[in-house]
One Martini backbone bead per residue (centre of mass of N, CA, C, O) as a GRO file, in nm:
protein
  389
    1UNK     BB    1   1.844   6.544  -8.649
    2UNK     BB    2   1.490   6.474  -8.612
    3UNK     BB    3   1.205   6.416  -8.438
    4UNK     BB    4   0.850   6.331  -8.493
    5UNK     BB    5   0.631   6.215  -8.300
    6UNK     BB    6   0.819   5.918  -8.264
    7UNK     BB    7   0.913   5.851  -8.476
    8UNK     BB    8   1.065   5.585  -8.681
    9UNK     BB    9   1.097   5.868  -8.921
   10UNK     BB   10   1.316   6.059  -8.961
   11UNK     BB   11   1.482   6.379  -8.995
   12UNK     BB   12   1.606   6.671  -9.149
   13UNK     BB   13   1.791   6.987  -9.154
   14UNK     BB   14   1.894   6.947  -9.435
   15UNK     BB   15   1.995   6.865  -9.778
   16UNK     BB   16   2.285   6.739  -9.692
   17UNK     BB   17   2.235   6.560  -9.442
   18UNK     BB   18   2.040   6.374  -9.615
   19UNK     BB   19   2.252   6.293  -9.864
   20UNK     BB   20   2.424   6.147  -9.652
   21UNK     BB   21   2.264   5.992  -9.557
   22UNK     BB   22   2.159   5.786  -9.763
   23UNK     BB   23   2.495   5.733  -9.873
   24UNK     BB   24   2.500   5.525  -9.638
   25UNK     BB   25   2.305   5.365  -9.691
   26UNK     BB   26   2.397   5.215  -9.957
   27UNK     BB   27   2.642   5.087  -9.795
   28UNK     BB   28   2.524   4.956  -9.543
   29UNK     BB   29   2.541   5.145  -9.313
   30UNK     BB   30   2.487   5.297  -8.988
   31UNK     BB   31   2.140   5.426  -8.963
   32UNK     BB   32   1.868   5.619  -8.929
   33UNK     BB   33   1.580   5.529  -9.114
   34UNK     BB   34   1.387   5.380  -9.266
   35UNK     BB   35   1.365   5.057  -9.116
   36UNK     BB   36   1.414   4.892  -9.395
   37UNK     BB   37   1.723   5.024  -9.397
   38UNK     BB   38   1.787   5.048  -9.136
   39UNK     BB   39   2.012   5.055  -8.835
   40UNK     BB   40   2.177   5.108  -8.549
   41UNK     BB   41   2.049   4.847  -8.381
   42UNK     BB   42   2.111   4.659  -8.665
   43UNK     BB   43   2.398   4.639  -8.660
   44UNK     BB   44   2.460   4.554  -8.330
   45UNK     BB   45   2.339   4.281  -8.342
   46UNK     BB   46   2.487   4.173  -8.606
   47UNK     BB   47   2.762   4.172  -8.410
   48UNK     BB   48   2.676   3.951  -8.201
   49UNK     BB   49   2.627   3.753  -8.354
   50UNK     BB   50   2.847   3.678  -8.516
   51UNK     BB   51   3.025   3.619  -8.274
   52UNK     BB   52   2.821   3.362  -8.225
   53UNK     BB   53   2.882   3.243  -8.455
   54UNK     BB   54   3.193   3.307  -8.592
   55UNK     BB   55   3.167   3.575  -8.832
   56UNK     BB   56   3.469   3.726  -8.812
   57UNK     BB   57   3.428   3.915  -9.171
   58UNK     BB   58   3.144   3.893  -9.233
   59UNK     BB   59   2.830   3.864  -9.337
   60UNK     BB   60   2.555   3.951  -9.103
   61UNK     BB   61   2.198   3.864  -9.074
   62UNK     BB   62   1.902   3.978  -8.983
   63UNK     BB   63   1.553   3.816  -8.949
   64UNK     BB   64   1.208   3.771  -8.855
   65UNK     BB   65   1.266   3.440  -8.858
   66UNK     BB   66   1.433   3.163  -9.020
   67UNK     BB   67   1.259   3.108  -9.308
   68UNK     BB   68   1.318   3.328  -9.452
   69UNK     BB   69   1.647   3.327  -9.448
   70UNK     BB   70   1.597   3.064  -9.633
   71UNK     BB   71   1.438   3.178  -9.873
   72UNK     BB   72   1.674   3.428  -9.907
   73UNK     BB   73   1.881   3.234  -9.991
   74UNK     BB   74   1.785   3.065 -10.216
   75UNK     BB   75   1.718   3.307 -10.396
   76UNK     BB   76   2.013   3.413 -10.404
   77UNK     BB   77   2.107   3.156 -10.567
   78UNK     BB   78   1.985   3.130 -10.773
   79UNK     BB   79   2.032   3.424 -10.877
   80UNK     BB   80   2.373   3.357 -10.904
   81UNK     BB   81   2.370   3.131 -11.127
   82UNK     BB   82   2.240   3.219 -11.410
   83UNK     BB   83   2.038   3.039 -11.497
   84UNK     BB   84   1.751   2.961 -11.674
   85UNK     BB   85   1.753   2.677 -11.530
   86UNK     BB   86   1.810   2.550 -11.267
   87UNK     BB   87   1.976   2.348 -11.020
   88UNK     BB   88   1.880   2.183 -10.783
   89UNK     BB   89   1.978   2.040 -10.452
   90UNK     BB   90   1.804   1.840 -10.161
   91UNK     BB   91   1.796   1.685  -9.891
   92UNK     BB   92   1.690   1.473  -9.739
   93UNK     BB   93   1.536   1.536  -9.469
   94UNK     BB   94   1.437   1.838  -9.495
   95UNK     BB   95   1.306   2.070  -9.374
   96UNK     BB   96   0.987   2.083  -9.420
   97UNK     BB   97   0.925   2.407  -9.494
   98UNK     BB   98   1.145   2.421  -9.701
   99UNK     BB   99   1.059   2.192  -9.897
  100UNK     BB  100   0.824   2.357  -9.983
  101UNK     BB  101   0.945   2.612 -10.076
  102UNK     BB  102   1.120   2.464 -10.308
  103UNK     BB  103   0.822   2.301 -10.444
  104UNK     BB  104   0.605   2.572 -10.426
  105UNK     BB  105   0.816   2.804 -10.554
  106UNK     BB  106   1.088   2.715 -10.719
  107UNK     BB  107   0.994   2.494 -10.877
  108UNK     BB  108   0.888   2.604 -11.095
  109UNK     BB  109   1.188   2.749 -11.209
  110UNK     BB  110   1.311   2.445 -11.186
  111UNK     BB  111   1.557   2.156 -11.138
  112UNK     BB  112   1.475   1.893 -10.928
  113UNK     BB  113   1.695   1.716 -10.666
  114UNK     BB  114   1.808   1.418 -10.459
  115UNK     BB  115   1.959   1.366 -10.167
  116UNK     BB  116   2.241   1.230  -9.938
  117UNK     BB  117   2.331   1.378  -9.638
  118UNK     BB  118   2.459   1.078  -9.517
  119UNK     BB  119   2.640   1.039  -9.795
  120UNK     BB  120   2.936   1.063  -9.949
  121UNK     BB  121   2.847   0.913 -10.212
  122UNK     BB  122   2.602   1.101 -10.293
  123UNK     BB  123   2.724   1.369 -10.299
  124UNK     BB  124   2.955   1.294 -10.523
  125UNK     BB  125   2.718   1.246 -10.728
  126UNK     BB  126   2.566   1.510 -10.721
  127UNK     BB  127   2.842   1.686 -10.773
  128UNK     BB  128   2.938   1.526 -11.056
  129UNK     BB  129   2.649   1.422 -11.234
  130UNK     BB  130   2.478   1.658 -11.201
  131UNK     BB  131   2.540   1.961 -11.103
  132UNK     BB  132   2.461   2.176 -10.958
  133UNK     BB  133   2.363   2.520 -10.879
  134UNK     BB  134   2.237   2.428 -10.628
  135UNK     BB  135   2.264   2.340 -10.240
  136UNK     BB  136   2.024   2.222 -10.000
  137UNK     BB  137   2.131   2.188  -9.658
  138UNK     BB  138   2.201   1.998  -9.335
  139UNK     BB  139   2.426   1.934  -9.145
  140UNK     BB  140   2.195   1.827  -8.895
  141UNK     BB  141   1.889   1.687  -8.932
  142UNK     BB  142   1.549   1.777  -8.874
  143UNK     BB  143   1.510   1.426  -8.854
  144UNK     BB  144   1.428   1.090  -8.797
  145UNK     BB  145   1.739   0.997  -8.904
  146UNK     BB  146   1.956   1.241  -8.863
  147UNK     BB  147   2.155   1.339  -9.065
  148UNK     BB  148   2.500   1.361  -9.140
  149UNK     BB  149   2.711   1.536  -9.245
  150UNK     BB  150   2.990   1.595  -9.441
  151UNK     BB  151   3.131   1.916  -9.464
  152UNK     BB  152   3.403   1.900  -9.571
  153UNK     BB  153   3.363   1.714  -9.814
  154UNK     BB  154   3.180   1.917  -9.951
  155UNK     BB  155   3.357   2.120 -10.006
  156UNK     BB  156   3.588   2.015 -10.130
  157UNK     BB  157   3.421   1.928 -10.400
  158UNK     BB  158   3.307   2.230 -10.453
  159UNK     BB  159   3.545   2.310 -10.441
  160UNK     BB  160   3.648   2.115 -10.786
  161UNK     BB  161   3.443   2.266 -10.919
  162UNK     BB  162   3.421   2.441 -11.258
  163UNK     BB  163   3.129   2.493 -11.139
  164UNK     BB  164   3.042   2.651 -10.862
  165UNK     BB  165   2.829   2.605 -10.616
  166UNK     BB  166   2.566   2.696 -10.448
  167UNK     BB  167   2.559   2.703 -10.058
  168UNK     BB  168   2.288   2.607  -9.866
  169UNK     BB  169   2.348   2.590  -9.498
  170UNK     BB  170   2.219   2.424  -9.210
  171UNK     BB  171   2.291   2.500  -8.849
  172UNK     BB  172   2.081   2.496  -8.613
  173UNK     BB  173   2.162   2.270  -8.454
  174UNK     BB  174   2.475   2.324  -8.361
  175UNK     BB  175   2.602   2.558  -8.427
  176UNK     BB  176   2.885   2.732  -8.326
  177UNK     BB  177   2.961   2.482  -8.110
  178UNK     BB  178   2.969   2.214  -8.257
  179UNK     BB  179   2.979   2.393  -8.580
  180UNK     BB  180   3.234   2.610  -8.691
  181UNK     BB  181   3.155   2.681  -9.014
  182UNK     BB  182   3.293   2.977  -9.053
  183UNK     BB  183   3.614   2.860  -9.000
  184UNK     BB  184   3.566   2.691  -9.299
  185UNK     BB  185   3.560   2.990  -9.492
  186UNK     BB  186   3.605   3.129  -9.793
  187UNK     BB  187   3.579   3.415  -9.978
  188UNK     BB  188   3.501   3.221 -10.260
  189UNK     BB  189   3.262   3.077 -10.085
  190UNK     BB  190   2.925   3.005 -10.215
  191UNK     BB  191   2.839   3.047  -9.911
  192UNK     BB  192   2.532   2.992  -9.708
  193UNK     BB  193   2.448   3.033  -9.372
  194UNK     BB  194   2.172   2.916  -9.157
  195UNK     BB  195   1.946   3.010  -8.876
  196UNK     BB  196   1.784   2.963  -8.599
  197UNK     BB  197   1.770   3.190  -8.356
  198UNK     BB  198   1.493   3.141  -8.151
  199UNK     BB  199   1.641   2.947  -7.947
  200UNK     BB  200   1.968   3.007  -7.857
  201UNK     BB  201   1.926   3.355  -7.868
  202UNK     BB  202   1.601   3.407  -7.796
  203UNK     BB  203   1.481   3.189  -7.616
  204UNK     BB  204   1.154   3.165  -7.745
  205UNK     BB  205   1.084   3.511  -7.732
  206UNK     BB  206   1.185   3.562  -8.053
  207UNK     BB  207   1.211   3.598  -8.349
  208UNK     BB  208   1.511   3.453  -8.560
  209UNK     BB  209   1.702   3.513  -8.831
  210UNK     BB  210   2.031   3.374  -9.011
  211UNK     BB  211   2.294   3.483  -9.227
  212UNK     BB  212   2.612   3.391  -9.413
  213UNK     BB  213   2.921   3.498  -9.569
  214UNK     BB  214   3.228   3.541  -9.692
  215UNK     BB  215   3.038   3.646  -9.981
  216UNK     BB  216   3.029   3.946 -10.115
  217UNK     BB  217   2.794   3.926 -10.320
  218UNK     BB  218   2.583   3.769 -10.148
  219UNK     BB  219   2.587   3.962  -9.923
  220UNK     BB  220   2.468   4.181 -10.071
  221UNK     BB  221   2.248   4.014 -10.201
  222UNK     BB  222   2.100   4.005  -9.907
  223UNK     BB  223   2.075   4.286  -9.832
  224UNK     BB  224   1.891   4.405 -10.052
  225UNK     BB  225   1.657   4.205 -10.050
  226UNK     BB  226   1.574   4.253  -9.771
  227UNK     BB  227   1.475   4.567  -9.841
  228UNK     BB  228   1.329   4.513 -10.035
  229UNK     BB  229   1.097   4.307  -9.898
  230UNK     BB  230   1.107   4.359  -9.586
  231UNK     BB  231   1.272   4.133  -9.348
  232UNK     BB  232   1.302   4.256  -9.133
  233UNK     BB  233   1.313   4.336  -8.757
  234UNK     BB  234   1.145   4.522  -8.618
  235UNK     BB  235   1.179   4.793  -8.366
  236UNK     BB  236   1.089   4.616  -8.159
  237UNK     BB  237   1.240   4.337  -8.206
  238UNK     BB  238   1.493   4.430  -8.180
  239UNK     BB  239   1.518   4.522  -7.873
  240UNK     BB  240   1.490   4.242  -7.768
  241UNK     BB  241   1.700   4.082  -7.886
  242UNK     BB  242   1.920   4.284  -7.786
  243UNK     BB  243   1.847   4.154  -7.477
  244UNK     BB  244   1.850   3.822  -7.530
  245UNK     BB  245   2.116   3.819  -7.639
  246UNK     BB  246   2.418   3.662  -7.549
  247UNK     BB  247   2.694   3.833  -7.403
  248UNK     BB  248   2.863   3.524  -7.445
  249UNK     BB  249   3.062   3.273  -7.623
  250UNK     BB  250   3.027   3.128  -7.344
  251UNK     BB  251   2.766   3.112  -7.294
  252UNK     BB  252   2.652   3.007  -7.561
  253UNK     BB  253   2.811   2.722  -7.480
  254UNK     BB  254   2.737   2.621  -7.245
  255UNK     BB  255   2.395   2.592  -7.284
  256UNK     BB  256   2.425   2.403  -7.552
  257UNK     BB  257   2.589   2.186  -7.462
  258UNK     BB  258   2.368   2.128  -7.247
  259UNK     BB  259   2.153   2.026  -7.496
  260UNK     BB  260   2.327   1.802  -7.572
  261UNK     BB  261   2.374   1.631  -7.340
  262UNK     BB  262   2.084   1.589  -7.240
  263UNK     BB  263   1.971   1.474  -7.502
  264UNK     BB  264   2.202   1.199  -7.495
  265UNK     BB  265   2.102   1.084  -7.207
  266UNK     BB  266   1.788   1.050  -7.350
  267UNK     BB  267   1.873   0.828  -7.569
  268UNK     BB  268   2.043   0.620  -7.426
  269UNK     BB  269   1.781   0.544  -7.224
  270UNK     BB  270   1.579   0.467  -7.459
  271UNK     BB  271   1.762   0.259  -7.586
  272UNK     BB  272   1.836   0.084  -7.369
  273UNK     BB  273   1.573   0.007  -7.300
  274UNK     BB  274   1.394  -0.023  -7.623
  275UNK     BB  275   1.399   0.200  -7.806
  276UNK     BB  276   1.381   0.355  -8.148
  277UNK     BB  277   1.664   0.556  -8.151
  278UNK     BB  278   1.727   0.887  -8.335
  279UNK     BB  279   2.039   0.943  -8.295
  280UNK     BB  280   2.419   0.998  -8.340
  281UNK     BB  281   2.539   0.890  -8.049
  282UNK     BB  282   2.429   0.613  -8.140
  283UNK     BB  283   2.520   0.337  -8.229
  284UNK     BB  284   2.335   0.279  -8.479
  285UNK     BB  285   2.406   0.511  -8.634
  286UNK     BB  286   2.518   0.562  -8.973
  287UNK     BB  287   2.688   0.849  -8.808
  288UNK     BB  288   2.821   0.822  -8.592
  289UNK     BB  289   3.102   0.827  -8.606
  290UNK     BB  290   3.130   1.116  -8.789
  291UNK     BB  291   3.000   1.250  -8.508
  292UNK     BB  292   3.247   1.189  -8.306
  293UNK     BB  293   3.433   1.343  -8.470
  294UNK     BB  294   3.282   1.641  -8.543
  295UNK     BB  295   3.138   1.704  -8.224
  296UNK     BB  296   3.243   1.636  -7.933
  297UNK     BB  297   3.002   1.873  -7.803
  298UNK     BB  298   2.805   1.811  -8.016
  299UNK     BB  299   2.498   1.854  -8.243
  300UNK     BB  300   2.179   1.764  -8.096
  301UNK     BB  301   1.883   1.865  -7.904
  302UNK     BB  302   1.777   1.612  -8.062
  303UNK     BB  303   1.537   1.320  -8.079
  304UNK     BB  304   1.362   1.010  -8.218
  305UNK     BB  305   1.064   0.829  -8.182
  306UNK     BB  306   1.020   0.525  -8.332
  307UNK     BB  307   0.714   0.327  -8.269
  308UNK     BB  308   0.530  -0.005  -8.283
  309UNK     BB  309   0.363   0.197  -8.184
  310UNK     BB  310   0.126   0.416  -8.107
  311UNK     BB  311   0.274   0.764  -8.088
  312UNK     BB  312  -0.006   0.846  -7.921
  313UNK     BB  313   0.021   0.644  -7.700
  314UNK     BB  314   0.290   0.702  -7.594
  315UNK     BB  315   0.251   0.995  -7.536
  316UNK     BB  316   0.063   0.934  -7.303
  317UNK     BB  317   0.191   0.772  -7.120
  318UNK     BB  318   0.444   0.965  -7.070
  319UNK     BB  319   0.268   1.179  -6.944
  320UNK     BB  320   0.099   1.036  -6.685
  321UNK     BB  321   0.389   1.078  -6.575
  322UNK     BB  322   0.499   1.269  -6.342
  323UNK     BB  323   0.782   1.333  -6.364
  324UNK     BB  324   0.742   1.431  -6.662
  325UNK     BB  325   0.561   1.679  -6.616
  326UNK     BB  326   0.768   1.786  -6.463
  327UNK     BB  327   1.041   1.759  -6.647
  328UNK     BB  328   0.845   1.890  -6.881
  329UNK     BB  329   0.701   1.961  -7.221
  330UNK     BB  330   0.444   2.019  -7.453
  331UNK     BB  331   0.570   2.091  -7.747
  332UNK     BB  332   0.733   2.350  -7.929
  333UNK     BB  333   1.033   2.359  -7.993
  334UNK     BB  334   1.403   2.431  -7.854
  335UNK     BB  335   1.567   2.527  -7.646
  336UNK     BB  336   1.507   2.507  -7.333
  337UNK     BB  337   1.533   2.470  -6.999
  338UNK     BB  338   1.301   2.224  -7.078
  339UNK     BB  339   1.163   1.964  -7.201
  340UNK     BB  340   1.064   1.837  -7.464
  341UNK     BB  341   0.744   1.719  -7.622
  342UNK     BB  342   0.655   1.594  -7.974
  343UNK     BB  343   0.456   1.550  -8.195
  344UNK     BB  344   0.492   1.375  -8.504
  345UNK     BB  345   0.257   1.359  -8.787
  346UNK     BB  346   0.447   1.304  -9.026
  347UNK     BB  347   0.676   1.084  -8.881
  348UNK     BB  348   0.505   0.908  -8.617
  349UNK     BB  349   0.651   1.038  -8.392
  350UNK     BB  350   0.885   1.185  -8.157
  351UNK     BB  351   1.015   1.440  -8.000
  352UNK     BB  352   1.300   1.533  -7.829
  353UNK     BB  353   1.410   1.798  -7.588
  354UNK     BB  354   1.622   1.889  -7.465
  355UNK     BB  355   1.747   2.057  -7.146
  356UNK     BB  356   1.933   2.288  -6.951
  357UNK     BB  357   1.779   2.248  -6.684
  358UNK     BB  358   1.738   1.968  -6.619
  359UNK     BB  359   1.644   1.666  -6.488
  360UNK     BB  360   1.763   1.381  -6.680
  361UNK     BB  361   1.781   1.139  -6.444
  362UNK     BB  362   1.505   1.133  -6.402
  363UNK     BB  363   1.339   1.123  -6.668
  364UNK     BB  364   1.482   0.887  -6.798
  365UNK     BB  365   1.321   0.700  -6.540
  366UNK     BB  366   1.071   0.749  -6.633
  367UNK     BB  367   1.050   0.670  -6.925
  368UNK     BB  368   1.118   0.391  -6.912
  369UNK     BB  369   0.959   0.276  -6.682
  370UNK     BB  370   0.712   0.271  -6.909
  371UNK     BB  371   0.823   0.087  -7.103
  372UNK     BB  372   0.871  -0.154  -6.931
  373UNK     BB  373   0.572  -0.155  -6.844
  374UNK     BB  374   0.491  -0.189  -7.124
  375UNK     BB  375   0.650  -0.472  -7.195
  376UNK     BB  376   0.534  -0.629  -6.929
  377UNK     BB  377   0.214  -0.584  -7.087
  378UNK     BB  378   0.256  -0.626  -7.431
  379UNK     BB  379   0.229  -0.317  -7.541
  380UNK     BB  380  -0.040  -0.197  -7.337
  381UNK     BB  381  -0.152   0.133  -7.297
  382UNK     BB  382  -0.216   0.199  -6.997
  383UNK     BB  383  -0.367   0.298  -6.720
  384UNK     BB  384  -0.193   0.377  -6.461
  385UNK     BB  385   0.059   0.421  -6.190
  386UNK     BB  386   0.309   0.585  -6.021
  387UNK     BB  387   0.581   0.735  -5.882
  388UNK     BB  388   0.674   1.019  -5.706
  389UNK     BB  389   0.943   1.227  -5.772
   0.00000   0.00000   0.00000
């Protein structure tokens, strides 16, 4: 085999050994040929995820996005339900993004209804009255009330069914470091687990998406489906992937680990200040045991702040605030060094994302210090100083 003017796209020098490449190809085994078909440094990068997955010995896929993988296993559960319009059921709060993707695409199709992943009362309603045919749902969502799943629950019942649905579960939040979802599944369970690499796989230097399962037919159609689509991620970003991914489960739990950590101490911190914060480890939350009990070493790197004052002057306020700027930025998406602060226009509150590298202890008395001071304000969110620290 032998390149051309660098090309991407290698050729061959006889027609036995082109033959025999083919060959490789459709087994989906490691090659290189046309790029949407892989290559041998897109098997490399699928064994490191898979060891930080924790899906050692199932099929572990990487695209070009996190809502890719989450799209491309919705069809793909979709289609191995194989009725002629199927039951989807998917959870309340789940991820914006996915929840449009279901009612705006899949949904032509579909006959869909809406369930409380974080209620077990209702997951058992969800899958033995309605009994639908997909399930898609997160661990722990991404959302406002952050409902957190009891994913035991769900596989118990869901293994009880005379006809068991397919489930696609975003494990986006907890990774397997919190929730190592992967050493909880059978060969024969129906399950596409998918992640948002994104965060702490490429700490938000490329995009990347994952998807995993230990059920044969599922895994090979995720395959499939990756080639026709051409889902996969370019030569360029592949490249990158492959150097930014942790190189042991060991860093990349202790590094999630810590923006668990940091998450919780400023969810308590402006908890105990007197703001209504939803995070799972904060003693009002409705789903707190359940985190206490499955999450040990924490598993949501973020949480929500919804004031009854208007959510627009509260980030203004804590912005003013120089100790936040120092140890903060605005901006979107989570799991980086430093703290993150979104202002989220759709669910009207701020989402706060520990830093993996924060001075937690500093910026939590800054948060406080606004609040306090505007609570003894009257909560009048007005221009201040505050001390430089």
């Amino acid at each position: 085999m032998k390149n051309i003017k660098k090309s991407s796209v290698p050729c061959f020098d006889s027609v036995n050994e082109f033959k025999h490449g083919l060959a490789i190809k459709e087994r989906f085994e490691p090659i290189d040929l046309y790029p949407r078909d892989g290559c041998v440094l897109l098997t490399e990068v699928e064994k490191q995820i898979a060891r930080l997955a924790g899906n050692n010995g199932g099929t572990t896929i990487s695209y070009s996005s996190g809502m890719t993988a989450v799209c491309s296993a919705i069809e793909v559960a979709l289609k191995y339900a194989g009725s002629e319009i199927p039951t989807l059921a998917y959870s309340r709060g789940l991820y914006k993004q996915t929840r449009k993707y279901i009612e705006q695409h899949a949904g032509r199709r579909v006959h869909i209804i809406v369930f409380d992943s974080g209620s077990n009362e209702d997951v058992w309603r969800m899958l033995n009255k309605v009994r639908p045919d997909v399930v898609v749902t997160e661990t722990i969502s991404n959302h406002i009330d952050a409902p957190v799943l009891d994913t035991k629950h769900l596989l118990g019942l869901a293994r009880l069914r005379r006809r068991i649905p397919t489930l696609v579960i975003d494990n986006t939040l907890p990774l397997s470091t919190g929730l190592p979802i992967a050493a909880q599944l059978h060969e024969t369970d129906q399950i596409i687990v998918v992640e948002s690499g994104t965060k702490s796989y490429t700490y938000n230097q490329e995009l990347l998406g994952i998807a995993y399962t230990r059920h044969d037919e599922l895994g090979k159609s995720l395959l499939e489906r990756r080639r026709t689509v051409g889902t996969i991620p370019n030569g360029a970003s592949l490249r990158r992937i492959a150097k930014l991914l942790p190189k042991t489960k060991k860093e990349f739990d202790e590094r999630n680990k810590r923006l668990f950590k940091h998450t919780e101490t400023l969810a308590h911190a402006l908890h105990e200040g007197g703001l209504p914060v939803s995070h799972p480890a904060v003693s009002t939350h409705r789903n707190h045991a359940l985190y206490r009990r499955n999450y040990p070493v924490g598993g949501t790197p973020v949480f929500y702040i919804k004031p009854s004052v208007n959510y627009c002057e509260l980030a203004t306020q804590l912005w003013r605030h120089p100790a936040v700027r120092r140890h903060a930025r605005l901006g979107q998406s989570f799991g980086f060094d430093e703290t993150r602060i979104l202002i989220d226009e759709n669910a009207g509150a701020i989402r706060i994302a520990g830093g993996a590298e924060s001075d937690v202890d500093v910026l939590a008395s800054a948060l406080v210090e606004v609040v306090k001071f505007n609570e003894a304000k009257g909560g009048v969110y007005a221009k201040t100083s505050y001390q430089v620290r």
